Amino acid sequence: MIRVVLVDDQALFRAGIRMLVASQPDLEVVGEAGDGREALDVVARTRPDVVLMDIRMPVMDGLTATAEILSGPQPPRVVMLTTFDLDEAAARAIRQGASGFLLKDADPEFLLAAIRTVHAGSSVIAAAATRELFEHFAEAPKPVPPRYAELTDREREIFALAARGLSNAEIAAREFLSEATVKTHISRILTKLALRDRVQLVVFAFEHGLA
């Protein structure tokens, strides 16, 4: 069972998401909060697997709450909820370690799939959208860290394709590899670069001018 916490200042929106999540046999809502400060207490008390976090809320916004949640031991996955396709606040949250973002008007099936994907550790949520987001808010590239040099030539090829938002299946087809092999390469890349997931890989690529 995947344990979910909903954080949004609109009670009606929370109610809709709660009904949707509760309709699934493998998902359950274990807590809700109407602002970021309340979210900290709910997350500490319920220890969820995934947090759906609104960005703009009173008392404490979603960015501040996300930073605090992710600084703790064994933090949950956090997915930001936003009404804007290109949201600078969403980009900041992803830099802080959020596993991606979803538009509030996303298709219900996409939202459910996103929760499961994040929980599985893949965090492929809107990788292409994340790339577009960082292209829009690109800053001056930082120096490439020495650990990037530890990647093999093949791993750099896979890294470049993943940074463009391609899925494992798309990379496998393009490189004439099995999906299992691509998954292994991605896992090694994440380990060598000390990254948590695919979304963080995209962020790393953009921040260091590798995308």
C-alpha positions as MATLAB code, in Angstrom:
seq = 'MIRVVLVDDQALFRAGIRMLVASQPDLEVVGEAGDGREALDVVARTRPDVVLMDIRMPVMDGLTATAEILSGPQPPRVVMLTTFDLDEAAARAIRQGASGFLLKDADPEFLLAAIRTVHAGSSVIAAAATRELFEHFAEAPKPVPPRYAELTDREREIFALAARGLSNAEIAAREFLSEATVKTHISRILTKLALRDRVQLVVFAFEHGLA';
ca = [
       0.000    0.000    0.000;
       1.355    3.402   -1.033;
       0.751    6.000    1.674;
      -0.043    9.503    0.400;
      -0.330   12.903    2.097;
      -2.177   15.756    0.347;
      -1.122   19.349    1.001;
      -3.245   22.118   -0.531;
      -5.067   25.134    0.881;
      -8.205   24.394   -1.166;
     -10.361   21.881    0.719;
     -12.468   21.107   -2.348;
      -9.376   20.244   -4.401;
      -8.079   17.997   -1.604;
     -11.435   16.247   -1.408;
     -11.360   15.467   -5.126;
      -7.828   14.078   -5.001;
      -8.638   12.104   -1.843;
     -11.616   10.423   -3.547;
      -9.530    9.627   -6.604;
      -6.647    8.145   -4.588;
      -8.995    6.227   -2.261;
     -10.610    4.541   -5.283;
      -7.367    2.654   -5.939;
      -6.660   -0.644   -4.125;
      -2.927    0.072   -3.766;
      -3.155    3.704   -2.615;
      -4.366    5.346    0.581;
      -4.498    8.921    1.868;
      -3.007    8.916    5.368;
      -3.116   12.651    6.011;
      -3.990   16.119    4.706;
      -2.820   19.637    5.378;
      -3.982   23.094    4.343;
      -0.604   24.845    4.579;
       3.079   24.048    4.724;
       3.485   24.285    8.491;
       0.624   21.881    9.072;
       2.183   19.623    6.435;
       5.375   19.272    8.481;
       3.385   17.933   11.433;
       1.259   15.597    9.292;
       4.283   14.156    7.459;
       6.188   13.629   10.727;
       3.202   11.877   12.264;
       2.092    9.690    9.332;
       5.434    8.917    7.599;
       3.951    8.784    4.063;
       5.640    7.414    0.953;
       4.550   10.269   -1.326;
       3.530   13.874   -0.630;
       1.510   15.888   -3.156;
       2.499   19.469   -2.284;
       0.862   22.669   -3.500;
       3.403   25.436   -4.127;
       1.428   28.540   -3.142;
      -0.203   28.389    0.304;
      -0.658   30.656    3.330;
       1.321   30.417    6.604;
       4.159   28.427    4.964;
       4.481   27.893    1.232;
       5.189   24.573   -0.444;
       8.819   25.432   -1.230;
       9.735   26.030    2.405;
       7.827   22.964    3.580;
       9.416   20.766    0.896;
      12.922   21.884    1.838;
      12.284   21.007    5.491;
      10.675   17.651    4.702;
      13.494   16.583    2.388;
      16.159   17.548    4.923;
      14.950   14.896    7.342;
      15.994   11.240    7.533;
      14.418    8.884    4.989;
      12.159   11.591    3.535;
       9.126   10.777    1.378;
       8.987   11.572   -2.306;
       7.531   15.020   -2.888;
       5.647   15.996   -6.034;
       4.799   19.661   -6.499;
       1.327   20.722   -7.643;
       1.128   23.843   -9.773;
      -1.329   25.659  -12.025;
       1.431   26.936  -14.331;
       3.232   24.970  -17.067;
       6.399   27.026  -16.647;
       6.661   27.773  -12.963;
       9.908   29.118  -11.541;
       8.844   27.992   -8.067;
       8.476   24.416   -9.387;
      11.988   24.629  -10.806;
      13.308   25.757   -7.417;
      11.502   22.899   -5.677;
      12.999   20.337   -8.040;
      16.463   21.767   -7.392;
      15.771   21.254   -3.685;
      15.055   17.572   -4.301;
      11.373   17.304   -5.207;
      10.727   14.399   -7.551;
       8.892   16.464  -10.151;
       5.753   18.479  -10.629;
       2.210   17.981  -11.833;
      -0.295   20.456  -13.201;
      -3.429   20.682  -11.093;
      -5.565   20.018  -14.152;
      -3.635   16.852  -15.066;
      -5.619   13.836  -16.217;
      -6.655   11.723  -13.183;
      -5.007    8.607  -14.607;
      -1.753   10.526  -15.079;
      -1.813   11.679  -11.462;
      -2.334    8.111  -10.221;
       0.431    6.823  -12.488;
       2.698    9.605  -11.225;
       2.206    8.578   -7.592;
       3.085    4.975   -8.415;
       6.065    5.960  -10.562;
       7.530    8.175   -7.858;
       6.995    5.543   -5.195;
       8.822    2.996   -7.368;
      11.828    5.311   -7.369;
      11.819    5.949  -11.104;
      10.640    9.556  -10.837;
      10.107    9.890  -14.539;
       7.270   12.301  -13.843;
       7.118   14.787  -16.672;
      10.843   14.442  -17.369;
      10.283   16.171  -20.704;
       8.288   18.907  -18.960;
      11.062   19.238  -16.377;
      13.560   19.713  -19.182;
      11.366   22.416  -20.730;
      11.039   24.058  -17.340;
      14.795   24.268  -16.864;
      15.362   25.494  -20.415;
      13.003   28.350  -19.613;
      14.701   29.260  -16.351;
      18.253   28.352  -17.316;
      21.032   30.028  -15.371;
      24.763   30.227  -16.090;
      26.142   26.647  -16.062;
      28.180   25.561  -13.074;
      31.561   23.787  -13.491;
      31.152   20.076  -14.197;
      32.040   18.128  -11.036;
      34.895   15.583  -11.210;
      32.536   12.660  -10.627;
      31.075   13.135  -14.120;
      34.448   11.970  -15.507;
      33.830    8.604  -13.833;
      31.088    7.793  -16.356;
      32.021    5.465  -19.198;
      31.471    6.553  -22.807;
      28.311    4.432  -22.993;
      27.037    5.876  -19.726;
      27.578    9.400  -21.048;
      25.525    8.523  -24.130;
      22.717    7.193  -21.941;
      23.038   10.215  -19.629;
      22.618   12.625  -22.564;
      19.479   10.865  -23.790;
      17.955   10.668  -20.302;
      18.725   14.367  -19.811;
      16.596   15.084  -22.899;
      13.656   13.412  -21.179;
      13.691   10.120  -23.096;
      12.203    7.126  -21.300;
      14.035    3.816  -20.832;
      12.020    2.332  -23.707;
      12.913    5.225  -26.023;
      16.598    5.008  -25.107;
      16.575    1.228  -25.604;
      15.067    1.567  -29.097;
      17.487    4.313  -30.068;
      20.606    2.541  -28.771;
      19.550   -1.021  -29.736;
      19.644   -2.148  -26.117;
      17.181   -3.959  -23.881;
      15.201   -1.897  -21.397;
      16.799   -3.905  -18.595;
      20.263   -2.877  -19.808;
      19.223    0.772  -20.004;
      17.783    0.574  -16.489;
      21.107   -0.843  -15.251;
      23.044    1.970  -16.941;
      20.717    4.610  -15.459;
      21.121    3.089  -12.000;
      24.923    3.189  -12.298;
      24.845    6.766  -13.570;
      22.682    7.900  -10.661;
      24.988    6.150   -8.192;
      28.173    7.628   -9.671;
      26.712   11.141   -9.751;
      25.056   10.805   -6.321;
      21.641   11.605   -7.782;
      18.365   10.284   -6.447;
      16.295    9.899   -9.610;
      15.754   10.739  -13.280;
      14.397   14.200  -12.524;
      17.561   15.037  -10.574;
      19.572   13.793  -13.563;
      17.824   16.349  -15.789;
      18.527   19.088  -13.237;
      22.199   18.051  -13.001;
      22.543   18.153  -16.788;
      21.120   21.656  -17.054;
      22.957   23.094  -14.087;
      26.292   21.953  -15.521;
      25.654   22.706  -19.198;
      25.481   19.022  -20.168;
      21.961   19.006  -21.640;
];
